[in-house]
Amino acid sequence: MAARAPRLLPHVLVAGAILLAVAWWTGADGQVSVDEGVAVKQAEAVADGTWVLPHPLEVADPDGSAFPLRFATRTDDGYVPFAKHPLYPAVLSVADRVGGVRAMVGLSLVGVLGAAVAAAALARRLDPRLPVPTVYAVALGSPLLFDS
């Protein structure tokens, strides 16, 4: 007789509560990496109805070599901070309209839980005892905790 697989939902909810507590404790209004900050700036621009940001001090930097956001794509109208993956800032802009940076962090936390559930589904195929530890390992014991 095969072992009955434990219910996953309570563990996903516990992991989510822990993620929320960590986000509250560390604060949700700062960025960890340059890419994250640039994606947030791009999302804020998209939420304002544009993809392009003007140079903040074009008079002092007419050739654009000192634009403050690294790797921004220069256009005739200004700079696109995060052009390499346009869907990501477009989705973040919806969260920005709903609740600003905190909503963007919340969306990231939902993504971490989604990754944990997907990993648990794969782990269940290997062994019915693995999904619960996998949820905690992916949500709380992987770099996703810090990246979210």
mmCIF file of N, CA and C in Angstrom:
data_model
loop_
_atom_site.group_PDB
_atom_site.id
_atom_site.type_symbol
_atom_site.label_atom_id
_atom_site.label_comp_id
_atom_site.label_asym_id
_atom_site.label_seq_id
_atom_site.Cartn_x
_atom_site.Cartn_y
_atom_site.Cartn_z
ATOM 1 N N MET A 1 0.842 -1.174 0.000
ATOM 2 C CA MET A 1 0.000 0.000 0.000
ATOM 3 C C MET A 1 0.893 1.246 0.000
ATOM 4 N N ALA A 2 0.615 2.152 -0.928
ATOM 5 C CA ALA A 2 1.415 3.368 -1.065
ATOM 6 C C ALA A 2 1.093 4.349 0.062
ATOM 7 N N ALA A 3 2.101 5.085 0.483
ATOM 8 C CA ALA A 3 1.906 6.100 1.524
ATOM 9 C C ALA A 3 1.073 7.249 0.964
ATOM 10 N N ARG A 4 0.174 7.746 1.797
ATOM 11 C CA ARG A 4 -0.675 8.875 1.386
ATOM 12 C C ARG A 4 0.138 10.164 1.430
ATOM 13 N N ALA A 5 0.076 10.925 0.360
ATOM 14 C CA ALA A 5 0.825 12.184 0.284
ATOM 15 C C ALA A 5 0.177 13.219 1.201
ATOM 16 N N PRO A 6 0.977 13.974 1.952
ATOM 17 C CA PRO A 6 0.414 15.004 2.831
ATOM 18 C C PRO A 6 -0.168 16.151 2.013
ATOM 19 N N ARG A 7 -1.146 16.827 2.599
ATOM 20 C CA ARG A 7 -1.743 17.987 1.939
ATOM 21 C C ARG A 7 -0.722 19.110 1.904
ATOM 22 N N LEU A 8 -0.643 19.758 0.768
ATOM 23 C CA LEU A 8 0.388 20.772 0.549
ATOM 24 C C LEU A 8 -0.074 22.176 0.936
ATOM 25 N N LEU A 9 -1.347 22.473 0.773
ATOM 26 C CA LEU A 9 -1.847 23.832 0.983
ATOM 27 C C LEU A 9 -1.489 24.421 2.354
ATOM 28 N N PRO A 10 -1.679 23.693 3.457
ATOM 29 C CA PRO A 10 -1.303 24.304 4.750
ATOM 30 C C PRO A 10 0.177 24.695 4.810
ATOM 31 N N HIS A 11 1.028 23.901 4.198
ATOM 32 C CA HIS A 11 2.468 24.195 4.224
ATOM 33 C C HIS A 11 2.810 25.384 3.322
ATOM 34 N N VAL A 12 2.104 25.492 2.198
ATOM 35 C CA VAL A 12 2.294 26.658 1.324
ATOM 36 C C VAL A 12 1.856 27.926 2.054
ATOM 37 N N LEU A 13 0.753 27.837 2.791
ATOM 38 C CA LEU A 13 0.276 28.999 3.559
ATOM 39 C C LEU A 13 1.252 29.375 4.671
ATOM 40 N N VAL A 14 1.821 28.387 5.350
ATOM 41 C CA VAL A 14 2.816 28.666 6.396
ATOM 42 C C VAL A 14 4.056 29.316 5.777
ATOM 43 N N ALA A 15 4.532 28.756 4.664
ATOM 44 C CA ALA A 15 5.700 29.339 3.995
ATOM 45 C C ALA A 15 5.390 30.765 3.548
ATOM 46 N N GLY A 16 4.178 30.996 3.037
ATOM 47 C CA GLY A 16 3.771 32.344 2.635
ATOM 48 C C GLY A 16 3.740 33.303 3.809
ATOM 49 N N ALA A 17 3.246 32.841 4.946
ATOM 50 C CA ALA A 17 3.214 33.691 6.145
ATOM 51 C C ALA A 17 4.634 34.040 6.596
ATOM 52 N N ILE A 18 5.527 33.085 6.513
ATOM 53 C CA ILE A 18 6.920 33.350 6.882
ATOM 54 C C ILE A 18 7.541 34.352 5.910
ATOM 55 N N LEU A 19 7.268 34.182 4.609
ATOM 56 C CA LEU A 19 7.773 35.146 3.619
ATOM 57 C C LEU A 19 7.249 36.547 3.900
ATOM 58 N N LEU A 20 5.957 36.650 4.230
ATOM 59 C CA LEU A 20 5.390 37.969 4.568
ATOM 60 C C LEU A 20 6.062 38.563 5.797
ATOM 61 N N ALA A 21 6.314 37.729 6.798
ATOM 62 C CA ALA A 21 6.971 38.215 8.016
ATOM 63 C C ALA A 21 8.389 38.701 7.710
ATOM 64 N N VAL A 22 9.108 37.970 6.873
ATOM 65 C CA VAL A 22 10.459 38.390 6.501
ATOM 66 C C VAL A 22 10.405 39.699 5.717
ATOM 67 N N ALA A 23 9.435 39.819 4.788
ATOM 68 C CA ALA A 23 9.295 41.058 4.013
ATOM 69 C C ALA A 23 8.954 42.231 4.937
ATOM 70 N N TRP A 24 8.093 42.004 5.906
ATOM 71 C CA TRP A 24 7.745 43.070 6.856
ATOM 72 C C TRP A 24 8.962 43.445 7.693
ATOM 73 N N TRP A 25 9.700 42.448 8.147
ATOM 74 C CA TRP A 25 10.851 42.693 9.013
ATOM 75 C C TRP A 25 11.969 43.419 8.271
ATOM 76 N N THR A 26 12.230 43.022 7.036
ATOM 77 C CA THR A 26 13.323 43.634 6.285
ATOM 78 C C THR A 26 12.905 44.919 5.586
ATOM 79 N N GLY A 27 11.621 45.124 5.411
ATOM 80 C CA GLY A 27 11.136 46.300 4.704
ATOM 81 C C GLY A 27 10.997 45.993 3.226
ATOM 82 N N ALA A 28 9.965 46.546 2.631
ATOM 83 C CA ALA A 28 9.667 46.239 1.231
ATOM 84 C C ALA A 28 9.853 47.460 0.336
ATOM 85 N N ASP A 29 10.634 48.415 0.777
ATOM 86 C CA ASP A 29 10.748 49.624 -0.033
ATOM 87 C C ASP A 29 12.172 49.885 -0.520
ATOM 88 N N GLY A 30 12.962 48.842 -0.623
ATOM 89 C CA GLY A 30 14.311 48.975 -1.161
ATOM 90 C C GLY A 30 14.586 47.857 -2.140
ATOM 91 N N GLN A 31 15.655 48.014 -2.906
ATOM 92 C CA GLN A 31 16.030 46.997 -3.877
ATOM 93 C C GLN A 31 17.370 46.390 -3.498
ATOM 94 N N VAL A 32 17.534 45.133 -3.863
ATOM 95 C CA VAL A 32 18.754 44.408 -3.534
ATOM 96 C C VAL A 32 19.761 44.482 -4.665
ATOM 97 N N SER A 33 19.290 44.431 -5.904
ATOM 98 C CA SER A 33 20.209 44.397 -7.042
ATOM 99 C C SER A 33 19.930 45.553 -7.993
ATOM 100 N N VAL A 34 20.886 45.833 -8.850
ATOM 101 C CA VAL A 34 20.736 46.893 -9.842
ATOM 102 C C VAL A 34 19.594 46.570 -10.794
ATOM 103 N N ASP A 35 19.521 45.322 -11.253
ATOM 104 C CA ASP A 35 18.448 44.937 -12.170
ATOM 105 C C ASP A 35 17.073 45.172 -11.566
ATOM 106 N N GLU A 36 16.943 44.862 -10.287
ATOM 107 C CA GLU A 36 15.657 45.036 -9.614
ATOM 108 C C GLU A 36 15.270 46.519 -9.567
ATOM 109 N N GLY A 37 16.208 47.375 -9.220
ATOM 110 C CA GLY A 37 15.924 48.808 -9.172
ATOM 111 C C GLY A 37 15.573 49.368 -10.542
ATOM 112 N N VAL A 38 16.282 48.900 -11.567
ATOM 113 C CA VAL A 38 16.006 49.359 -12.922
ATOM 114 C C VAL A 38 14.638 48.866 -13.373
ATOM 115 N N ALA A 39 14.284 47.625 -13.036
ATOM 116 C CA ALA A 39 12.964 47.102 -13.393
ATOM 117 C C ALA A 39 11.864 47.903 -12.705
ATOM 118 N N VAL A 40 12.086 48.294 -11.461
ATOM 119 C CA VAL A 40 11.097 49.106 -10.741
ATOM 120 C C VAL A 40 10.951 50.480 -11.409
ATOM 121 N N LYS A 41 12.082 51.104 -11.773
ATOM 122 C CA LYS A 41 12.002 52.404 -12.473
ATOM 123 C C LYS A 41 11.253 52.262 -13.794
ATOM 124 N N GLN A 42 11.507 51.162 -14.520
ATOM 125 C CA GLN A 42 10.808 50.941 -15.782
ATOM 126 C C GLN A 42 9.315 50.729 -15.531
ATOM 127 N N ALA A 43 8.980 49.965 -14.501
ATOM 128 C CA ALA A 43 7.572 49.719 -14.177
ATOM 129 C C ALA A 43 6.864 51.013 -13.794
ATOM 130 N N GLU A 44 7.540 51.865 -13.047
ATOM 131 C CA GLU A 44 6.942 53.154 -12.685
ATOM 132 C C GLU A 44 6.714 54.017 -13.922
ATOM 133 N N ALA A 45 7.648 53.979 -14.866
ATOM 134 C CA ALA A 45 7.472 54.730 -16.121
ATOM 135 C C ALA A 45 6.294 54.181 -16.908
ATOM 136 N N VAL A 46 6.190 52.851 -16.998
ATOM 137 C CA VAL A 46 5.069 52.238 -17.719
ATOM 138 C C VAL A 46 3.751 52.588 -17.036
ATOM 139 N N ALA A 47 3.733 52.576 -15.710
ATOM 140 C CA ALA A 47 2.516 52.951 -14.978
ATOM 141 C C ALA A 47 2.132 54.401 -15.258
ATOM 142 N N ASP A 48 3.126 55.240 -15.566
ATOM 143 C CA ASP A 48 2.860 56.643 -15.913
ATOM 144 C C ASP A 48 2.521 56.822 -17.386
ATOM 145 N N GLY A 49 2.530 55.725 -18.154
ATOM 146 C CA GLY A 49 2.116 55.791 -19.546
ATOM 147 C C GLY A 49 3.235 55.923 -20.568
ATOM 148 N N THR A 50 4.466 55.667 -20.170
ATOM 149 C CA THR A 50 5.584 55.764 -21.108
ATOM 150 C C THR A 50 6.611 54.694 -20.799
ATOM 151 N N TRP A 51 7.417 54.347 -21.784
ATOM 152 C CA TRP A 51 8.533 53.432 -21.574
ATOM 153 C C TRP A 51 9.838 54.203 -21.468
ATOM 154 N N VAL A 52 9.811 55.474 -21.815
ATOM 155 C CA VAL A 52 11.033 56.263 -21.963
ATOM 156 C C VAL A 52 11.170 57.253 -20.811
ATOM 157 N N LEU A 53 12.374 57.331 -20.261
ATOM 158 C CA LEU A 53 12.684 58.312 -19.225
ATOM 159 C C LEU A 53 13.621 59.369 -19.795
ATOM 160 N N PRO A 54 13.406 60.618 -19.435
ATOM 161 C CA PRO A 54 14.342 61.653 -19.881
ATOM 162 C C PRO A 54 15.617 61.608 -19.038
ATOM 163 N N HIS A 55 16.670 62.180 -19.575
ATOM 164 C CA HIS A 55 17.916 62.306 -18.816
ATOM 165 C C HIS A 55 17.687 63.365 -17.741
ATOM 166 N N PRO A 56 18.008 63.089 -16.480
ATOM 167 C CA PRO A 56 17.743 64.062 -15.423
ATOM 168 C C PRO A 56 18.610 65.320 -15.481
ATOM 169 N N LEU A 57 19.739 65.248 -16.169
ATOM 170 C CA LEU A 57 20.628 66.410 -16.243
ATOM 171 C C LEU A 57 21.348 66.406 -17.598
ATOM 172 N N GLU A 58 20.560 66.483 -18.637
ATOM 173 C CA GLU A 58 21.105 66.385 -19.988
ATOM 174 C C GLU A 58 22.071 67.518 -20.318
ATOM 175 N N VAL A 59 21.887 68.685 -19.711
ATOM 176 C CA VAL A 59 22.771 69.821 -19.970
ATOM 177 C C VAL A 59 24.209 69.490 -19.575
ATOM 178 N N ALA A 60 24.374 68.787 -18.460
ATOM 179 C CA ALA A 60 25.706 68.438 -17.979
ATOM 180 C C ALA A 60 26.270 67.186 -18.657
ATOM 181 N N ASP A 61 25.398 66.408 -19.310
ATOM 182 C CA ASP A 61 25.831 65.152 -19.933
ATOM 183 C C ASP A 61 25.175 65.010 -21.313
ATOM 184 N N PRO A 62 25.559 65.858 -22.272
ATOM 185 C CA PRO A 62 24.875 65.851 -23.566
ATOM 186 C C PRO A 62 25.040 64.554 -24.359
ATOM 187 N N ASP A 63 26.128 63.807 -24.150
ATOM 188 C CA ASP A 63 26.292 62.551 -24.897
ATOM 189 C C ASP A 63 25.647 61.350 -24.194
ATOM 190 N N GLY A 64 25.128 61.542 -22.984
ATOM 191 C CA GLY A 64 24.422 60.482 -22.263
ATOM 192 C C GLY A 64 25.301 59.429 -21.639
ATOM 193 N N SER A 65 26.589 59.658 -21.556
ATOM 194 C CA SER A 65 27.502 58.649 -21.023
ATOM 195 C C SER A 65 27.375 58.469 -19.506
ATOM 196 N N ALA A 66 26.765 59.435 -18.827
ATOM 197 C CA ALA A 66 26.624 59.348 -17.372
ATOM 198 C C ALA A 66 25.164 59.211 -16.949
ATOM 199 N N PHE A 67 24.322 58.635 -17.821
ATOM 200 C CA PHE A 67 22.929 58.406 -17.423
ATOM 201 C C PHE A 67 22.936 57.511 -16.191
ATOM 202 N N PRO A 68 22.160 57.853 -15.151
ATOM 203 C CA PRO A 68 22.300 57.163 -13.865
ATOM 204 C C PRO A 68 21.889 55.689 -13.844
ATOM 205 N N LEU A 69 21.123 55.233 -14.810
ATOM 206 C CA LEU A 69 20.715 53.831 -14.821
ATOM 207 C C LEU A 69 21.565 53.066 -15.829
ATOM 208 N N ARG A 70 22.455 52.214 -15.323
ATOM 209 C CA ARG A 70 23.362 51.462 -16.193
ATOM 210 C C ARG A 70 22.615 50.558 -17.144
ATOM 211 N N PHE A 71 23.153 50.407 -18.317
ATOM 212 C CA PHE A 71 22.643 49.518 -19.357
ATOM 213 C C PHE A 71 21.276 49.931 -19.909
ATOM 214 N N ALA A 72 20.868 51.169 -19.667
ATOM 215 C CA ALA A 72 19.625 51.659 -20.261
ATOM 216 C C ALA A 72 19.821 51.786 -21.769
ATOM 217 N N THR A 73 18.765 51.522 -22.509
ATOM 218 C CA THR A 73 18.817 51.630 -23.962
ATOM 219 C C THR A 73 18.462 53.051 -24.357
ATOM 220 N N ARG A 74 19.365 53.691 -25.097
ATOM 221 C CA ARG A 74 19.135 55.076 -25.511
ATOM 222 C C ARG A 74 18.288 55.100 -26.781
ATOM 223 N N THR A 75 17.274 55.970 -26.771
ATOM 224 C CA THR A 75 16.433 56.162 -27.950
ATOM 225 C C THR A 75 16.463 57.643 -28.319
ATOM 226 N N ASP A 76 15.775 58.015 -29.392
ATOM 227 C CA ASP A 76 15.698 59.427 -29.773
ATOM 228 C C ASP A 76 14.930 60.248 -28.746
ATOM 229 N N ASP A 77 14.016 59.595 -28.011
ATOM 230 C CA ASP A 77 13.171 60.308 -27.046
ATOM 231 C C ASP A 77 13.702 60.287 -25.621
ATOM 232 N N GLY A 78 14.696 59.492 -25.346
ATOM 233 C CA GLY A 78 15.220 59.378 -23.986
ATOM 234 C C GLY A 78 15.842 58.007 -23.779
ATOM 235 N N TYR A 79 15.597 57.427 -22.596
ATOM 236 C CA TYR A 79 16.222 56.165 -22.214
ATOM 237 C C TYR A 79 15.162 55.174 -21.748
ATOM 238 N N VAL A 80 15.319 53.931 -22.165
ATOM 239 C CA VAL A 80 14.466 52.835 -21.699
ATOM 240 C C VAL A 80 15.323 52.024 -20.726
ATOM 241 N N PRO A 81 15.010 52.093 -19.427
ATOM 242 C CA PRO A 81 15.882 51.469 -18.433
ATOM 243 C C PRO A 81 15.956 49.944 -18.520
ATOM 244 N N PHE A 82 14.836 49.276 -18.806
ATOM 245 C CA PHE A 82 14.794 47.809 -18.740
ATOM 246 C C PHE A 82 14.109 47.293 -19.990
ATOM 247 N N ALA A 83 14.820 47.324 -21.105
ATOM 248 C CA ALA A 83 14.236 46.938 -22.385
ATOM 249 C C ALA A 83 14.419 45.462 -22.710
ATOM 250 N N LYS A 84 15.280 44.762 -21.954
ATOM 251 C CA LYS A 84 15.620 43.397 -22.352
ATOM 252 C C LYS A 84 14.491 42.393 -22.143
ATOM 253 N N HIS A 85 13.618 42.603 -21.172
ATOM 254 C CA HIS A 85 12.475 41.721 -20.933
ATOM 255 C C HIS A 85 11.236 42.591 -20.689
ATOM 256 N N PRO A 86 10.575 43.055 -21.737
ATOM 257 C CA PRO A 86 9.502 44.043 -21.557
ATOM 258 C C PRO A 86 8.282 43.534 -20.797
ATOM 259 N N LEU A 87 8.024 42.232 -20.790
ATOM 260 C CA LEU A 87 6.849 41.738 -20.079
ATOM 261 C C LEU A 87 6.987 41.930 -18.566
ATOM 262 N N TYR A 88 8.194 41.757 -18.050
ATOM 263 C CA TYR A 88 8.413 41.876 -16.604
ATOM 264 C C TYR A 88 8.041 43.269 -16.080
ATOM 265 N N PRO A 89 8.563 44.365 -16.632
ATOM 266 C CA PRO A 89 8.140 45.674 -16.127
ATOM 267 C C PRO A 89 6.672 45.979 -16.429
ATOM 268 N N ALA A 90 6.128 45.406 -17.496
ATOM 269 C CA ALA A 90 4.701 45.630 -17.787
ATOM 270 C C ALA A 90 3.842 45.016 -16.685
ATOM 271 N N VAL A 91 4.189 43.817 -16.243
ATOM 272 C CA VAL A 91 3.452 43.178 -15.146
ATOM 273 C C VAL A 91 3.684 43.935 -13.847
ATOM 274 N N LEU A 92 4.925 44.342 -13.605
ATOM 275 C CA LEU A 92 5.218 45.118 -12.393
ATOM 276 C C LEU A 92 4.459 46.440 -12.374
ATOM 277 N N SER A 93 4.235 47.037 -13.539
ATOM 278 C CA SER A 93 3.528 48.321 -13.581
ATOM 279 C C SER A 93 2.094 48.181 -13.096
ATOM 280 N N VAL A 94 1.479 47.032 -13.357
ATOM 281 C CA VAL A 94 0.124 46.787 -12.840
ATOM 282 C C VAL A 94 0.165 46.749 -11.316
ATOM 283 N N ALA A 95 1.139 46.036 -10.766
ATOM 284 C CA ALA A 95 1.284 46.000 -9.310
ATOM 285 C C ALA A 95 1.580 47.393 -8.757
ATOM 286 N N ASP A 96 2.377 48.182 -9.484
ATOM 287 C CA ASP A 96 2.695 49.547 -9.054
ATOM 288 C C ASP A 96 1.429 50.389 -8.960
ATOM 289 N N ARG A 97 0.554 50.254 -9.935
ATOM 290 C CA ARG A 97 -0.710 51.010 -9.907
ATOM 291 C C ARG A 97 -1.582 50.593 -8.729
ATOM 292 N N VAL A 98 -1.522 49.314 -8.376
ATOM 293 C CA VAL A 98 -2.361 48.797 -7.291
ATOM 294 C C VAL A 98 -1.826 49.213 -5.926
ATOM 295 N N GLY A 99 -0.498 49.077 -5.720
ATOM 296 C CA GLY A 99 0.025 49.338 -4.389
ATOM 297 C C GLY A 99 1.470 49.741 -4.308
ATOM 298 N N GLY A 100 2.021 50.247 -5.396
ATOM 299 C CA GLY A 100 3.399 50.725 -5.371
ATOM 300 C C GLY A 100 4.415 49.605 -5.227
ATOM 301 N N VAL A 101 5.559 49.943 -4.660
ATOM 302 C CA VAL A 101 6.663 48.989 -4.539
ATOM 303 C C VAL A 101 6.265 47.810 -3.657
ATOM 304 N N ARG A 102 5.467 48.055 -2.642
ATOM 305 C CA ARG A 102 5.039 46.953 -1.766
ATOM 306 C C ARG A 102 4.237 45.911 -2.540
ATOM 307 N N ALA A 103 3.395 46.357 -3.449
ATOM 308 C CA ALA A 103 2.647 45.411 -4.277
ATOM 309 C C ALA A 103 3.576 44.662 -5.224
ATOM 310 N N MET A 104 4.621 45.333 -5.710
ATOM 311 C CA MET A 104 5.593 44.645 -6.562
ATOM 312 C C MET A 104 6.314 43.553 -5.775
ATOM 313 N N VAL A 105 6.677 43.841 -4.530
ATOM 314 C CA VAL A 105 7.311 42.833 -3.685
ATOM 315 C C VAL A 105 6.327 41.697 -3.415
ATOM 316 N N GLY A 106 5.065 42.036 -3.174
ATOM 317 C CA GLY A 106 4.042 41.012 -2.964
ATOM 318 C C GLY A 106 3.904 40.089 -4.162
ATOM 319 N N LEU A 107 3.952 40.667 -5.348
ATOM 320 C CA LEU A 107 3.900 39.867 -6.575
ATOM 321 C C LEU A 107 5.104 38.922 -6.643
ATOM 322 N N SER A 108 6.244 39.407 -6.226
ATOM 323 C CA SER A 108 7.444 38.579 -6.201
ATOM 324 C C SER A 108 7.289 37.426 -5.213
ATOM 325 N N LEU A 109 6.681 37.694 -4.063
ATOM 326 C CA LEU A 109 6.452 36.637 -3.077
ATOM 327 C C LEU A 109 5.504 35.578 -3.615
ATOM 328 N N VAL A 110 4.486 35.990 -4.345
ATOM 329 C CA VAL A 110 3.574 35.031 -4.980
ATOM 330 C C VAL A 110 4.347 34.166 -5.978
ATOM 331 N N GLY A 111 5.284 34.784 -6.696
ATOM 332 C CA GLY A 111 6.121 34.029 -7.623
ATOM 333 C C GLY A 111 6.972 32.989 -6.922
ATOM 334 N N VAL A 112 7.507 33.332 -5.751
ATOM 335 C CA VAL A 112 8.306 32.378 -4.981
ATOM 336 C C VAL A 112 7.441 31.199 -4.556
ATOM 337 N N LEU A 113 6.235 31.490 -4.079
ATOM 338 C CA LEU A 113 5.342 30.399 -3.682
ATOM 339 C C LEU A 113 4.958 29.540 -4.885
ATOM 340 N N GLY A 114 4.761 30.166 -6.032
ATOM 341 C CA GLY A 114 4.475 29.406 -7.247
ATOM 342 C C GLY A 114 5.623 28.477 -7.614
ATOM 343 N N ALA A 115 6.845 28.979 -7.489
ATOM 344 C CA ALA A 115 8.023 28.149 -7.762
ATOM 345 C C ALA A 115 8.109 26.995 -6.767
ATOM 346 N N ALA A 116 7.780 27.261 -5.511
ATOM 347 C CA ALA A 116 7.820 26.209 -4.487
ATOM 348 C C ALA A 116 6.777 25.131 -4.772
ATOM 349 N N VAL A 117 5.592 25.534 -5.188
ATOM 350 C CA VAL A 117 4.540 24.564 -5.514
ATOM 351 C C VAL A 117 4.933 23.744 -6.745
ATOM 352 N N ALA A 118 5.495 24.397 -7.745
ATOM 353 C CA ALA A 118 5.935 23.672 -8.947
ATOM 354 C C ALA A 118 7.038 22.671 -8.599
ATOM 355 N N ALA A 119 7.983 23.085 -7.774
ATOM 356 C CA ALA A 119 9.053 22.172 -7.365
ATOM 357 C C ALA A 119 8.488 21.011 -6.551
ATOM 358 N N ALA A 120 7.504 21.295 -5.700
ATOM 359 C CA ALA A 120 6.881 20.229 -4.905
ATOM 360 C C ALA A 120 6.144 19.235 -5.802
ATOM 361 N N ALA A 121 5.518 19.735 -6.855
ATOM 362 C CA ALA A 121 4.832 18.836 -7.788
ATOM 363 C C ALA A 121 5.834 17.912 -8.478
ATOM 364 N N LEU A 122 6.984 18.451 -8.841
ATOM 365 C CA LEU A 122 8.029 17.608 -9.434
ATOM 366 C C LEU A 122 8.577 16.615 -8.408
ATOM 367 N N ALA A 123 8.776 17.079 -7.186
ATOM 368 C CA ALA A 123 9.308 16.213 -6.134
ATOM 369 C C ALA A 123 8.343 15.071 -5.823
ATOM 370 N N ARG A 124 7.050 15.337 -5.880
ATOM 371 C CA ARG A 124 6.044 14.301 -5.611
ATOM 372 C C ARG A 124 6.187 13.139 -6.590
ATOM 373 N N ARG A 125 6.607 13.421 -7.801
ATOM 374 C CA ARG A 125 6.781 12.360 -8.799
ATOM 375 C C ARG A 125 7.946 11.451 -8.437
ATOM 376 N N LEU A 126 8.915 12.000 -7.688
ATOM 377 C CA LEU A 126 10.059 11.190 -7.270
ATOM 378 C C LEU A 126 9.746 10.366 -6.028
ATOM 379 N N ASP A 127 9.095 11.023 -5.068
ATOM 380 C CA ASP A 127 8.798 10.356 -3.799
ATOM 381 C C ASP A 127 7.664 11.120 -3.120
ATOM 382 N N PRO A 128 6.606 10.446 -2.694
ATOM 383 C CA PRO A 128 5.473 11.157 -2.081
ATOM 384 C C PRO A 128 5.812 11.855 -0.767
ATOM 385 N N ARG A 129 6.970 11.575 -0.197
ATOM 386 C CA ARG A 129 7.363 12.245 1.059
ATOM 387 C C ARG A 129 8.088 13.564 0.823
ATOM 388 N N LEU A 130 8.452 13.867 -0.412
ATOM 389 C CA LEU A 130 9.283 15.034 -0.703
ATOM 390 C C LEU A 130 8.572 16.372 -0.879
ATOM 391 N N PRO A 131 7.289 16.430 -1.237
ATOM 392 C CA PRO A 131 6.703 17.749 -1.527
ATOM 393 C C PRO A 131 6.752 18.757 -0.380
ATOM 394 N N VAL A 132 6.444 18.338 0.830
ATOM 395 C CA VAL A 132 6.424 19.293 1.952
ATOM 396 C C VAL A 132 7.813 19.862 2.219
ATOM 397 N N PRO A 133 8.853 19.027 2.366
ATOM 398 C CA PRO A 133 10.178 19.640 2.563
ATOM 399 C C PRO A 133 10.620 20.484 1.371
ATOM 400 N N THR A 134 10.170 20.106 0.178
ATOM 401 C CA THR A 134 10.542 20.874 -1.010
ATOM 402 C C THR A 134 9.948 22.273 -0.966
ATOM 403 N N VAL A 135 8.701 22.402 -0.513
ATOM 404 C CA VAL A 135 8.080 23.736 -0.399
ATOM 405 C C VAL A 135 8.931 24.631 0.490
ATOM 406 N N TYR A 136 9.326 24.127 1.646
ATOM 407 C CA TYR A 136 10.119 24.937 2.572
ATOM 408 C C TYR A 136 11.534 25.189 2.037
ATOM 409 N N ALA A 137 12.119 24.178 1.398
ATOM 410 C CA ALA A 137 13.473 24.345 0.866
ATOM 411 C C ALA A 137 13.506 25.407 -0.225
ATOM 412 N N VAL A 138 12.519 25.389 -1.117
ATOM 413 C CA VAL A 138 12.511 26.351 -2.226
ATOM 414 C C VAL A 138 12.099 27.737 -1.744
ATOM 415 N N ALA A 139 11.045 27.818 -0.937
ATOM 416 C CA ALA A 139 10.534 29.131 -0.505
ATOM 417 C C ALA A 139 11.426 29.807 0.524
ATOM 418 N N LEU A 140 12.023 29.018 1.423
ATOM 419 C CA LEU A 140 12.741 29.629 2.548
ATOM 420 C C LEU A 140 14.223 29.296 2.605
ATOM 421 N N GLY A 141 14.658 28.301 1.854
ATOM 422 C CA GLY A 141 16.045 27.882 1.943
ATOM 423 C C GLY A 141 16.828 28.056 0.653
ATOM 424 N N SER A 142 16.269 28.783 -0.280
ATOM 425 C CA SER A 142 16.964 28.990 -1.555
ATOM 426 C C SER A 142 17.204 30.482 -1.760
ATOM 427 N N PRO A 143 17.968 30.839 -2.775
ATOM 428 C CA PRO A 143 18.185 32.259 -3.068
ATOM 429 C C PRO A 143 16.892 33.014 -3.406
ATOM 430 N N LEU A 144 15.826 32.295 -3.708
ATOM 431 C CA LEU A 144 14.559 32.983 -3.979
ATOM 432 C C LEU A 144 14.092 33.813 -2.782
ATOM 433 N N LEU A 145 14.407 33.351 -1.578
ATOM 434 C CA LEU A 145 14.038 34.121 -0.388
ATOM 435 C C LEU A 145 14.625 35.521 -0.441
ATOM 436 N N PHE A 146 15.893 35.633 -0.818
ATOM 437 C CA PHE A 146 16.547 36.936 -0.861
ATOM 438 C C PHE A 146 16.184 37.714 -2.115
ATOM 439 N N ASP A 147 16.002 36.993 -3.220
ATOM 440 C CA ASP A 147 15.691 37.651 -4.480
ATOM 441 C C ASP A 147 14.268 38.211 -4.513
ATOM 442 N N SER A 148 13.416 37.677 -3.666
ATOM 443 C CA SER A 148 12.027 38.160 -3.690
ATOM 444 C C SER A 148 11.878 39.364 -2.784
#
